[in-house]
Tab-separated table of C-alpha atoms and ligand atoms in Angstrom:
chain	number	residue	atom	x	y	z
A	1	MET	CA	0.000	0.000	0.000
A	2	GLU	CA	1.192	3.524	-0.702
A	3	ALA	CA	0.348	6.943	0.706
A	4	LEU	CA	0.820	10.510	-0.466
A	5	VAL	CA	2.498	13.050	1.827
A	6	ILE	CA	1.546	16.612	0.884
A	7	GLU	CA	2.850	19.923	2.281
A	8	GLY	CA	0.002	22.393	1.674
A	9	GLY	CA	-0.016	26.105	1.038
A	10	VAL	CA	2.096	26.184	-2.135
A	11	ARG	CA	0.586	28.163	-5.048
A	12	LEU	CA	0.864	25.921	-8.121
A	13	LYS	CA	1.468	27.251	-11.605
A	14	GLY	CA	2.130	25.987	-15.120
A	15	GLU	CA	0.775	23.693	-17.836
A	16	VAL	CA	-0.697	20.228	-17.384
A	17	GLU	CA	-1.551	17.667	-20.096
A	18	ILE	CA	-4.969	16.065	-19.711
A	19	SER	CA	-4.776	12.308	-20.374
A	20	GLY	CA	-7.152	10.037	-22.286
A	21	ALA	CA	-10.506	9.390	-20.610
A	22	LYS	CA	-10.727	6.336	-18.331
A	23	ASN	CA	-14.481	6.024	-18.852
A	24	ALA	CA	-14.053	6.113	-22.626
A	25	VAL	CA	-11.087	3.744	-23.026
A	26	LEU	CA	-12.644	0.956	-20.915
A	27	PRO	CA	-15.797	0.418	-23.055
A	28	ILE	CA	-13.720	0.902	-26.232
A	29	MET	CA	-11.361	-1.883	-25.114
A	30	ALA	CA	-14.412	-4.105	-24.549
A	31	ALA	CA	-15.681	-3.238	-28.050
A	32	ALA	CA	-12.581	-4.943	-29.499
A	33	LEU	CA	-14.262	-8.243	-28.529
A	34	LEU	CA	-16.844	-7.626	-31.278
A	35	THR	CA	-14.383	-8.342	-34.088
A	36	HIS	CA	-11.625	-10.837	-34.980
A	37	GLU	CA	-9.601	-8.029	-36.527
A	38	GLU	CA	-6.909	-5.927	-34.901
A	39	CYS	CA	-8.072	-2.810	-33.045
A	40	VAL	CA	-5.697	0.119	-32.395
A	41	ILE	CA	-6.499	2.505	-29.545
A	42	ARG	CA	-4.371	5.632	-29.040
A	43	ASN	CA	-4.050	8.198	-26.249
A	44	VAL	CA	-4.545	5.371	-23.740
A	45	PRO	CA	-3.907	6.581	-20.155
A	46	ASP	CA	-1.620	4.509	-17.920
A	47	LEU	CA	-4.156	3.573	-15.221
A	48	ARG	CA	-4.709	0.639	-12.909
A	49	ASP	CA	-8.150	0.139	-14.445
A	50	VAL	CA	-6.654	-0.079	-17.955
A	51	ARG	CA	-4.195	-2.701	-16.711
A	52	THR	CA	-7.071	-4.614	-15.092
A	53	MET	CA	-9.066	-4.573	-18.331
A	54	ILE	CA	-5.978	-5.831	-20.214
A	55	ARG	CA	-5.654	-8.699	-17.726
A	56	LEU	CA	-9.326	-9.521	-18.170
A	57	LEU	CA	-9.079	-9.574	-21.987
A	58	GLU	CA	-5.878	-11.659	-21.890
A	59	SER	CA	-7.550	-14.138	-19.490
A	60	MET	CA	-10.080	-14.780	-22.287
A	61	GLY	CA	-7.323	-15.494	-24.791
A	62	VAL	CA	-7.301	-12.042	-26.412
A	63	GLU	CA	-3.976	-10.712	-27.662
A	64	VAL	CA	-3.061	-7.300	-26.201
A	65	VAL	CA	0.079	-5.280	-26.957
A	66	TRP	CA	0.548	-2.008	-25.060
A	67	LYS	CA	3.355	0.306	-26.177
A	68	ASP	CA	3.592	3.899	-24.943
A	69	ARG	CA	0.027	5.157	-25.180
A	70	GLU	CA	-1.104	2.753	-27.896
A	71	LEU	CA	-3.047	-0.481	-27.375
A	72	ARG	CA	-3.275	-3.130	-30.098
A	73	ILE	CA	-6.012	-5.646	-29.300
A	74	LYS	CA	-6.817	-8.738	-31.340
A	75	ALA	CA	-9.645	-10.996	-30.207
A	76	HIS	CA	-8.836	-13.652	-32.771
A	77	SER	CA	-10.534	-16.347	-30.754
A	78	ILE	CA	-12.087	-16.368	-27.301
A	79	LYS	CA	-10.675	-19.154	-25.124
A	80	GLU	CA	-13.352	-18.707	-22.467
A	81	PRO	CA	-16.082	-15.993	-22.290
A	82	LEU	CA	-15.590	-15.567	-18.528
A	83	ALA	CA	-15.001	-12.499	-16.335
A	84	PRO	CA	-13.963	-13.937	-12.946
A	85	TYR	CA	-14.903	-12.469	-9.555
A	86	GLU	CA	-11.247	-11.802	-8.651
A	87	LEU	CA	-11.004	-9.293	-11.479
A	88	VAL	CA	-14.554	-7.902	-11.511
A	89	LYS	CA	-14.473	-7.111	-7.772
A	90	THR	CA	-11.459	-4.839	-8.357
A	91	MET	CA	-13.078	-3.039	-11.278
A	92	ARG	CA	-16.837	-3.026	-11.867
A	93	ALA	CA	-16.337	-1.732	-15.404
A	94	SER	CA	-15.396	-5.354	-16.196
A	95	VAL	CA	-19.138	-5.892	-16.691
A	96	LEU	CA	-18.650	-4.072	-20.009
A	97	VAL	CA	-17.488	-7.371	-21.564
A	98	LEU	CA	-20.948	-8.872	-21.007
A	99	GLY	CA	-22.689	-7.335	-24.021
A	100	PRO	CA	-19.839	-7.879	-26.490
A	101	LEU	CA	-19.329	-11.513	-25.396
A	102	VAL	CA	-23.019	-12.374	-25.808
A	103	ALA	CA	-23.044	-10.628	-29.198
A	104	ARG	CA	-19.946	-12.440	-30.438
A	105	GLU	CA	-19.979	-15.832	-28.665
A	106	GLY	CA	-23.651	-16.220	-27.822
A	107	VAL	CA	-22.639	-16.923	-24.236
A	108	ALA	CA	-21.006	-15.073	-21.340
A	109	LYS	CA	-20.277	-15.748	-17.690
A	110	VAL	CA	-19.540	-12.501	-15.838
A	111	SER	CA	-19.260	-12.058	-12.087
A	112	LEU	CA	-21.670	-9.651	-10.469
A	113	PRO	CA	-19.538	-6.633	-9.523
A	114	GLY	CA	-20.831	-6.276	-5.979
A	115	GLY	CA	-21.128	-2.896	-4.306
A	116	CYS	CA	-18.422	-0.348	-3.651
A	117	ALA	CA	-17.772	2.682	-1.457
A	118	ILE	CA	-20.203	4.905	-3.360
A	119	GLY	CA	-23.182	2.623	-3.561
A	120	GLU	CA	-24.735	-0.738	-4.237
A	121	ARG	CA	-24.123	-0.396	-7.995
A	122	PRO	CA	-26.641	-2.971	-9.348
A	123	ILE	CA	-26.591	-4.098	-12.977
A	124	ASP	CA	-30.276	-5.073	-13.177
A	125	LEU	CA	-30.829	-2.707	-16.121
A	126	HIS	CA	-27.967	-4.330	-18.036
A	127	ILE	CA	-29.594	-7.751	-17.497
A	128	LYS	CA	-33.088	-6.535	-18.445
A	129	GLY	CA	-31.627	-5.108	-21.653
A	130	LEU	CA	-29.983	-8.395	-22.635
A	131	LYS	CA	-33.260	-10.216	-21.956
A	132	ALA	CA	-35.084	-7.686	-24.151
A	133	LEU	CA	-32.707	-8.667	-26.963
A	134	GLY	CA	-33.622	-12.328	-26.492
A	135	ALA	CA	-30.850	-13.585	-24.215
A	136	ASP	CA	-31.545	-16.100	-21.431
A	137	VAL	CA	-29.931	-14.639	-18.322
A	138	ASP	CA	-29.590	-16.344	-14.932
A	139	ILE	CA	-27.703	-15.468	-11.773
A	140	GLU	CA	-25.789	-18.453	-10.384
A	141	GLU	CA	-23.354	-18.310	-7.446
A	142	GLY	CA	-22.709	-14.597	-7.938
A	143	TYR	CA	-22.266	-14.872	-11.703
A	144	VAL	CA	-24.413	-13.583	-14.550
A	145	ILE	CA	-24.826	-16.426	-17.038
A	146	ALA	CA	-26.125	-15.074	-20.354
A	147	GLU	CA	-26.915	-17.234	-23.390
A	148	ALA	CA	-28.319	-16.271	-26.776
A	149	PRO	CA	-27.857	-18.356	-29.928
A	150	GLY	CA	-28.760	-15.129	-31.760
A	151	LEU	CA	-29.809	-11.746	-30.396
A	152	LYS	CA	-32.889	-10.097	-31.898
A	153	GLY	CA	-33.452	-6.362	-32.205
A	154	ALA	CA	-36.082	-4.945	-29.837
A	155	LEU	CA	-37.399	-1.801	-28.153
A	156	TYR	CA	-35.769	-1.335	-24.728
A	157	ILE	CA	-36.467	1.573	-22.374
A	158	PHE	CA	-33.925	2.123	-19.555
A	159	ASP	CA	-35.777	2.684	-16.255
A	160	LYS	CA	-32.843	4.858	-15.155
A	161	VAL	CA	-30.054	6.574	-17.074
A	162	THR	CA	-27.062	4.249	-16.832
A	163	VAL	CA	-23.725	4.905	-18.555
A	164	THR	CA	-22.262	1.386	-18.668
A	165	GLY	CA	-25.786	-0.033	-19.041
A	166	THR	CA	-26.213	2.007	-22.226
A	167	GLU	CA	-22.765	0.936	-23.447
A	168	ASN	CA	-23.330	-2.754	-22.690
A	169	ILE	CA	-26.701	-3.017	-24.443
A	170	LEU	CA	-25.479	-0.910	-27.343
A	171	MET	CA	-22.582	-3.350	-27.899
A	172	ALA	CA	-24.998	-6.280	-27.685
A	173	ALA	CA	-27.388	-4.710	-30.210
A	174	VAL	CA	-24.973	-3.802	-33.020
A	175	MET	CA	-24.996	-7.381	-34.395
A	176	ALA	CA	-28.507	-8.331	-33.265
A	177	GLU	CA	-30.909	-9.294	-36.040
A	178	GLY	CA	-33.035	-6.353	-37.168
A	179	GLU	CA	-33.721	-2.993	-35.548
A	180	THR	CA	-33.191	-2.022	-31.914
A	181	ILE	CA	-34.517	1.152	-30.303
A	182	LEU	CA	-32.940	2.146	-26.970
A	183	GLU	CA	-34.835	4.835	-25.025
A	184	ASN	CA	-33.593	6.991	-22.120
A	185	VAL	CA	-29.942	6.318	-22.933
A	186	ALA	CA	-26.974	8.002	-21.239
A	187	GLN	CA	-25.622	11.006	-23.178
A	188	GLU	CA	-22.151	11.160	-21.623
A	189	PRO	CA	-19.342	12.111	-24.085
A	190	GLU	CA	-17.715	8.761	-23.288
A	191	VAL	CA	-20.808	6.971	-24.658
A	192	TRP	CA	-20.420	9.003	-27.858
A	193	ASP	CA	-16.731	8.135	-28.077
A	194	LEU	CA	-17.797	4.466	-28.004
A	195	ILE	CA	-20.481	5.121	-30.660
A	196	THR	CA	-17.825	6.724	-32.866
A	197	VAL	CA	-15.733	3.567	-32.530
A	198	LEU	CA	-18.675	1.219	-33.213
A	199	ARG	CA	-19.509	3.229	-36.352
A	200	LYS	CA	-15.866	2.916	-37.476
A	201	MET	CA	-16.319	-0.858	-37.033
A	202	GLY	CA	-19.328	-0.791	-39.372
A	203	ALA	CA	-22.180	-0.566	-36.882
A	204	GLU	CA	-25.328	1.318	-37.910
A	205	ILE	CA	-26.276	3.632	-35.038
A	206	GLU	CA	-28.237	6.848	-35.238
A	207	LYS	CA	-29.365	9.254	-32.559
A	208	VAL	CA	-33.108	9.848	-32.259
A	209	GLU	CA	-33.785	13.065	-30.353
A	210	PRO	CA	-33.931	13.677	-27.463
A	211	ASN	CA	-32.434	10.595	-25.793
A	212	SER	CA	-32.865	7.496	-27.945
A	213	LEU	CA	-30.678	5.440	-30.232
A	214	ARG	CA	-31.745	3.434	-33.289
A	215	ILE	CA	-29.485	0.523	-34.195
A	216	VAL	CA	-29.805	-1.702	-37.271
A	217	GLY	CA	-27.938	-4.974	-36.691
A	218	VAL	CA	-25.120	-5.942	-39.077
A	219	ASP	CA	-23.628	-9.391	-39.701
A	220	GLY	CA	-20.075	-8.592	-38.671
A	221	LEU	CA	-17.797	-5.748	-37.547
A	222	CYS	CA	-14.237	-4.885	-38.554
A	223	GLY	CA	-11.255	-3.551	-36.630
A	224	PHE	CA	-10.708	0.156	-35.921
A	225	GLU	CA	-8.146	2.816	-35.079
A	226	HIS	CA	-9.218	5.435	-32.593
A	227	GLU	CA	-7.754	8.143	-30.414
A	228	VAL	CA	-9.487	8.225	-27.026
A	229	MET	CA	-11.100	11.523	-26.049
A	230	PRO	CA	-9.487	13.545	-23.204
A	231	ASP	CA	-10.677	12.923	-19.657
A	232	ARG	CA	-13.200	15.651	-18.747
A	233	ILE	CA	-13.252	14.494	-15.099
A	234	GLU	CA	-9.467	14.791	-14.762
A	235	ALA	CA	-9.762	18.217	-16.417
A	236	ALA	CA	-12.494	19.276	-13.973
A	237	THR	CA	-10.288	18.059	-11.104
A	238	PHE	CA	-7.435	20.304	-12.312
A	239	LEU	CA	-9.792	23.271	-12.817
A	240	ILE	CA	-10.874	23.032	-9.183
A	241	THR	CA	-7.261	22.511	-8.083
A	242	GLY	CA	-6.296	25.605	-10.073
A	243	ALA	CA	-9.087	27.736	-8.644
A	244	LEU	CA	-8.220	26.810	-5.074
A	245	CYS	CA	-4.430	26.356	-5.009
A	246	SER	CA	-2.743	28.036	-7.947
A	247	GLU	CA	-1.589	31.314	-9.406
A	248	TYR	CA	-2.770	29.908	-12.740
A	249	LEU	CA	-2.944	26.566	-14.549
A	250	VAL	CA	-3.204	25.851	-18.266
A	251	LEU	CA	-4.953	22.550	-19.047
A	252	LYS	CA	-3.800	21.281	-22.442
A	253	ASN	CA	-6.063	18.951	-24.480
A	254	ALA	CA	-9.065	19.804	-22.300
A	255	ARG	CA	-12.327	19.971	-24.285
A	256	ALA	CA	-14.517	22.739	-22.812
A	257	GLU	CA	-17.524	21.546	-24.839
A	258	HIS	CA	-17.621	18.433	-22.606
A	259	MET	CA	-17.515	20.507	-19.426
A	260	VAL	CA	-20.219	23.143	-19.826
A	261	ALA	CA	-21.935	22.468	-16.472
A	262	VAL	CA	-18.652	22.410	-14.536
A	263	ILE	CA	-17.332	25.609	-16.159
A	264	ALA	CA	-20.654	27.397	-15.569
A	265	LYS	CA	-20.695	26.361	-11.908
A	266	LEU	CA	-17.076	27.486	-11.337
A	267	ARG	CA	-17.862	30.843	-12.977
A	268	GLU	CA	-20.833	31.160	-10.604
A	269	CYS	CA	-18.306	30.749	-7.764
A	270	GLY	CA	-16.270	33.609	-9.206
A	271	VAL	CA	-13.517	31.486	-10.755
A	272	GLU	CA	-11.895	33.092	-13.799
A	273	MET	CA	-11.228	30.793	-16.768
A	274	GLU	CA	-10.325	31.266	-20.413
A	275	VAL	CA	-11.398	28.699	-22.972
A	276	SER	CA	-9.595	28.131	-26.266
A	277	ARG	CA	-9.998	25.377	-28.861
A	278	SER	CA	-7.917	22.777	-27.086
A	279	ALA	CA	-6.960	24.305	-23.743
A	280	ILE	CA	-8.550	25.874	-20.696
A	281	SER	CA	-6.673	28.241	-18.387
A	282	VAL	CA	-7.797	28.948	-14.834
A	283	LYS	CA	-6.636	31.677	-12.453
A	284	GLY	CA	-6.294	31.075	-8.738
A	285	ALA	CA	-9.164	32.835	-6.964
A	286	ASP	CA	-8.556	34.952	-3.861
A	287	VAL	CA	-12.153	34.455	-2.835
A	288	ILE	CA	-14.417	31.634	-3.954
A	289	ASP	CA	-18.147	32.185	-3.471
A	290	ALA	CA	-20.256	29.304	-2.216
A	291	ALA	CA	-22.801	27.963	-4.726
A	292	ASP	CA	-25.260	25.080	-4.438
A	293	VAL	CA	-24.937	22.158	-6.858
A	294	GLU	CA	-26.985	19.079	-7.791
A	295	THR	CA	-25.369	16.149	-9.612
A	296	GLN	CA	-27.253	14.957	-12.712
A	297	PRO	CA	-26.680	12.698	-15.707
A	298	TYR	CA	-24.872	14.449	-18.598
A	299	PRO	CA	-25.061	17.289	-19.525
A	300	GLY	CA	-25.755	18.134	-15.862
A	301	PHE	CA	-23.070	18.560	-13.201
A	302	PRO	CA	-21.176	15.217	-13.068
A	303	THR	CA	-21.328	13.052	-9.940
A	304	ASP	CA	-17.635	12.320	-10.592
A	305	VAL	CA	-16.811	15.961	-9.813
A	306	GLN	CA	-18.941	16.219	-6.648
A	307	ALA	CA	-16.217	15.229	-4.181
A	308	GLN	CA	-13.684	17.635	-5.698
A	309	TYR	CA	-16.284	20.418	-5.641
A	310	MET	CA	-16.957	19.732	-1.948
A	311	ALA	CA	-13.259	20.289	-1.184
A	312	MET	CA	-13.505	23.685	-2.881
A	313	MET	CA	-16.749	24.604	-1.074
A	314	SER	CA	-15.021	23.777	2.250
A	315	LEU	CA	-12.967	26.964	1.740
A	316	ALA	CA	-15.623	29.062	0.009
A	317	ARG	CA	-17.189	32.282	1.322
A	318	GLY	CA	-20.658	31.293	2.512
A	319	THR	CA	-22.678	28.112	2.748
A	320	SER	CA	-23.472	25.670	-0.068
A	321	VAL	CA	-25.803	22.685	-0.377
A	322	ILE	CA	-24.459	19.761	-2.418
A	323	THR	CA	-27.101	17.281	-3.586
A	324	GLU	CA	-25.934	13.881	-4.854
A	325	ASN	CA	-28.678	12.462	-7.095
A	326	ILE	CA	-26.793	9.604	-8.770
A	327	PHE	CA	-25.252	7.444	-6.013
A	328	GLU	CA	-26.670	6.735	-2.589
A	329	LYS	CA	-23.395	6.795	-0.585
A	330	ARG	CA	-21.090	9.237	-2.323
A	331	PHE	CA	-20.189	11.458	0.677
A	332	THR	CA	-17.492	9.334	2.346
A	333	HIS	CA	-14.980	12.130	1.664
A	334	ALA	CA	-16.973	14.484	3.945
A	335	ALA	CA	-15.777	12.781	7.138
A	336	GLU	CA	-12.163	12.953	5.926
A	337	LEU	CA	-12.510	16.636	4.979
A	338	ARG	CA	-13.919	17.294	8.471
A	339	ARG	CA	-10.673	15.862	9.891
A	340	MET	CA	-8.946	18.745	8.094
A	341	GLY	CA	-11.297	21.289	9.675
A	342	ALA	CA	-14.073	21.450	7.097
A	343	ASN	CA	-17.572	22.224	8.376
A	344	ILE	CA	-19.847	19.755	6.584
A	345	LEU	CA	-23.189	18.350	7.686
A	346	VAL	CA	-24.423	15.314	5.734
A	347	ASP	CA	-28.142	14.537	5.706
A	348	GLY	CA	-29.178	11.751	3.308
A	349	ASN	CA	-28.203	12.745	-0.219
A	350	GLN	CA	-27.475	16.328	0.771
A	351	ALA	CA	-24.360	17.881	2.311
A	352	VAL	CA	-24.408	21.392	3.815
A	353	VAL	CA	-20.932	22.907	3.572
A	354	ARG	CA	-20.117	26.040	5.592
A	355	GLY	CA	-16.935	27.581	4.223
A	356	VAL	CA	-14.101	27.982	6.746
A	357	GLU	CA	-11.099	30.319	6.740
A	358	LYS	CA	-8.566	27.533	6.406
A	359	LEU	CA	-8.054	23.789	6.482
A	360	LYS	CA	-5.257	22.127	8.416
A	361	GLY	CA	-3.255	19.181	7.151
A	362	ALA	CA	-4.069	15.799	8.739
A	363	PRO	CA	-3.715	12.057	8.118
A	364	VAL	CA	-6.747	11.003	6.007
A	365	MET	CA	-7.852	7.923	4.067
A	366	ALA	CA	-9.015	7.617	0.464
A	367	SER	CA	-12.138	5.505	-0.064
A	368	ASP	CA	-12.867	5.770	-3.777
A	369	LEU	CA	-11.421	7.298	-6.891
A	370	ARG	CA	-12.899	10.779	-6.807
A	371	ALA	CA	-12.858	11.039	-2.994
A	372	SER	CA	-9.078	10.532	-3.229
A	373	ALA	CA	-8.816	13.486	-5.611
A	374	SER	CA	-10.925	15.569	-3.241
A	375	LEU	CA	-8.527	14.865	-0.357
A	376	VAL	CA	-5.494	15.727	-2.505
A	377	ILE	CA	-7.050	19.075	-3.416
A	378	ALA	CA	-7.879	19.829	0.226
A	379	ALA	CA	-4.370	18.822	1.329
A	380	LEU	CA	-2.802	21.119	-1.287
A	381	ALA	CA	-4.951	24.011	-0.030
A	382	ALA	CA	-4.499	23.229	3.685
A	383	GLU	CA	-1.858	24.610	6.013
A	384	GLY	CA	0.685	22.029	7.067
A	385	LYS	CA	1.246	18.397	6.195
A	386	SER	CA	-1.275	15.744	5.191
A	387	ARG	CA	-0.861	12.033	4.631
A	388	ILE	CA	-3.423	10.363	2.347
A	389	SER	CA	-3.438	6.572	2.650
A	390	ARG	CA	-4.847	3.911	0.261
A	391	ILE	CA	-4.018	5.969	-2.799
A	392	TYR	CA	-4.389	2.915	-5.033
A	393	HIS	CA	-7.893	4.338	-5.446
A	394	LEU	CA	-6.344	7.429	-7.046
A	395	ASP	CA	-4.114	5.366	-9.349
A	396	ARG	CA	-7.178	3.594	-10.746
A	397	GLY	CA	-8.383	6.675	-12.577
A	398	TYR	CA	-5.739	9.403	-12.578
A	399	GLU	CA	-2.572	9.004	-14.622
A	400	ALA	CA	0.487	10.082	-12.611
A	401	PHE	CA	-1.594	12.598	-10.632
A	402	ASP	CA	1.170	13.165	-8.057
A	403	LYS	CA	3.804	13.603	-10.781
A	404	LYS	CA	1.636	16.130	-12.638
A	405	LEU	CA	1.080	18.098	-9.423
A	406	GLU	CA	4.789	17.960	-8.538
A	407	ALA	CA	5.610	19.411	-11.984
A	408	LEU	CA	3.279	22.311	-11.114
A	409	GLY	CA	5.207	23.024	-7.914
A	410	ALA	CA	3.322	20.946	-5.364
A	411	ARG	CA	5.276	19.575	-2.422
A	412	ILE	CA	4.013	15.996	-2.736
A	413	ARG	CA	5.661	12.614	-2.426
A	414	ARG	CA	4.592	8.999	-2.610
A	415	VAL	CA	5.629	6.804	0.323
A	416	LYS	CA	5.221	3.140	1.169
A	417	GLU	CA	2.638	2.520	3.912
B	1	EPZ	C1	-20.309	5.134	-14.850
B	1	EPZ	O1	-20.572	4.173	-13.860
B	1	EPZ	C2	-18.898	5.620	-14.580
B	1	EPZ	N1	-17.968	4.491	-14.743
B	1	EPZ	C3	-18.817	6.200	-13.168
B	1	EPZ	O2	-17.505	6.705	-12.986
B	1	EPZ	C4	-19.803	7.346	-13.064
B	1	EPZ	O3	-19.797	7.842	-11.742
B	1	EPZ	C5	-21.213	6.858	-13.429
B	1	EPZ	O4	-21.198	6.256	-14.741
B	1	EPZ	C6	-22.239	7.979	-13.447
B	1	EPZ	O5	-21.855	8.959	-14.343
B	1	EPZ	C7	-17.611	4.112	-15.991
B	1	EPZ	O6	-18.066	4.652	-16.986
B	1	EPZ	C8	-16.636	2.980	-16.092
B	1	EPZ	P1	-24.487	4.234	-13.854
B	1	EPZ	P2	-21.895	3.244	-13.995
B	1	EPZ	O7	-24.883	2.876	-14.335
B	1	EPZ	O8	-22.216	3.027	-15.418
B	1	EPZ	C9	-28.062	2.993	-11.007
B	1	EPZ	C10	-15.568	7.093	-11.836
B	1	EPZ	O9	-15.382	7.765	-10.824
B	1	EPZ	N2	-28.119	1.758	-11.787
B	1	EPZ	O10	-24.620	5.383	-14.804
B	1	EPZ	O11	-21.704	2.059	-13.118
B	1	EPZ	C11	-26.767	3.106	-10.213
B	1	EPZ	O12	-26.883	2.448	-8.971
B	1	EPZ	C12	-16.718	6.148	-11.921
B	1	EPZ	O13	-14.862	7.168	-12.884
B	1	EPZ	C13	-29.129	0.837	-11.508
B	1	EPZ	O14	-29.952	1.039	-10.614
B	1	EPZ	O15	-22.994	4.167	-13.355
B	1	EPZ	C14	-26.625	4.596	-10.041
B	1	EPZ	O16	-27.434	5.027	-8.959
B	1	EPZ	C15	-17.432	6.051	-10.607
B	1	EPZ	N3	-29.187	-0.316	-12.239
B	1	EPZ	C16	-27.222	5.163	-11.337
B	1	EPZ	O17	-28.011	4.103	-11.899
B	1	EPZ	C17	-28.298	-0.584	-13.251
B	1	EPZ	O18	-28.416	-1.653	-13.905
B	1	EPZ	C18	-26.180	5.575	-12.376
B	1	EPZ	O19	-25.260	4.516	-12.486
B	1	EPZ	C19	-27.279	0.359	-13.513
B	1	EPZ	C20	-27.226	1.524	-12.784
């Protein structure tokens, strides 16, 4: 286990490169299962979750070559369409192989992911979608067993907006016989990066306003080459870091069009930012005004930025109410921020944050990916030294976060626990 030791109070400054998006590259890697041909994925971030997905694909007999930021994946033949519990429990996004495996092999055995720190995380809507397409799906000993000699196009309405649910059923439908209509689909940019890839592979997918997709099944799909979109959640994390703890930061490769809600909310707090075609610059704010926020599916304010925003509200002028509408337990970072002097009252899916003059460094513990980022931001802004343990959570979704911060002037080092 490793921890981060951070000396707060340093004003960061400089340029930071935003890496490829974790939540885009994972479904795109799973899409490679839909063809026997070679798939080339570029701008791949070096993340624990990417390495886990590689291990999962290789365990099925898929060839994966990873050089620099380029992945070459060739699912020539599938040895066994199985995603074992040992892997799925470390990364729930492993369930993204379910749809492609049923589409390609007609059978899949994927462990149920189980819950995690932010919520129970069911996949009932994934299973209902596969059944709608004609698959027989049972749950046996903690595994989803799906079988379908041939999937048939159908109308399927998602009871709730689900990102990986949309991606899974979409990948199952692209080779189903006939037409599939998916209603109430997720609109996240990462879903559209996957759709771009599936279209490159020969899939027929069109958007039907406002939130449906129409898919006409094809007999087979070919390989693709694709450059993964930049990570809008990493970019949002650096915008908040810049607002709170920098003179200025320039985020290179950030795509402002994917971050409209976040940029609008930061401007409401008085944060100054400049947007250009492929970069966003942010100036450190002397005073940050408190502003309420509610997390929503895209294009609303992302749940994956809620924890980082709470760190910023801890030092804002005034009181803010943060409402978490997506996950039922996504406030674990509040207790850790309180250890640093934050004044936060959690009541159900709402947190009332009263801004304080300053935070003081303390030993704290990361519990999930975005909570870890929230604690890093708070530690950078706090007076004195903090030690953040269990930072493997951070390494799952942020590429070299400590190195990027160090290059901006942060006093941060990684130590063995
Ligand atoms: C994706 O998770 C992201 N992960 C999450 O990012 C992100 O927080 C989440 O979408 C919401 O934007 C990846 O893309 C790999 P959901 P996902 O299905 O797909 C409920 C991060 O920090 N639900 O959109 O698992 C669910 O419980 C991670 O990078 C069902 O009830 O989330 C939740 O309340 C964390 N039944 C809501 O829907 C289902 O079958 C949204 O979940 C599926 C979901």
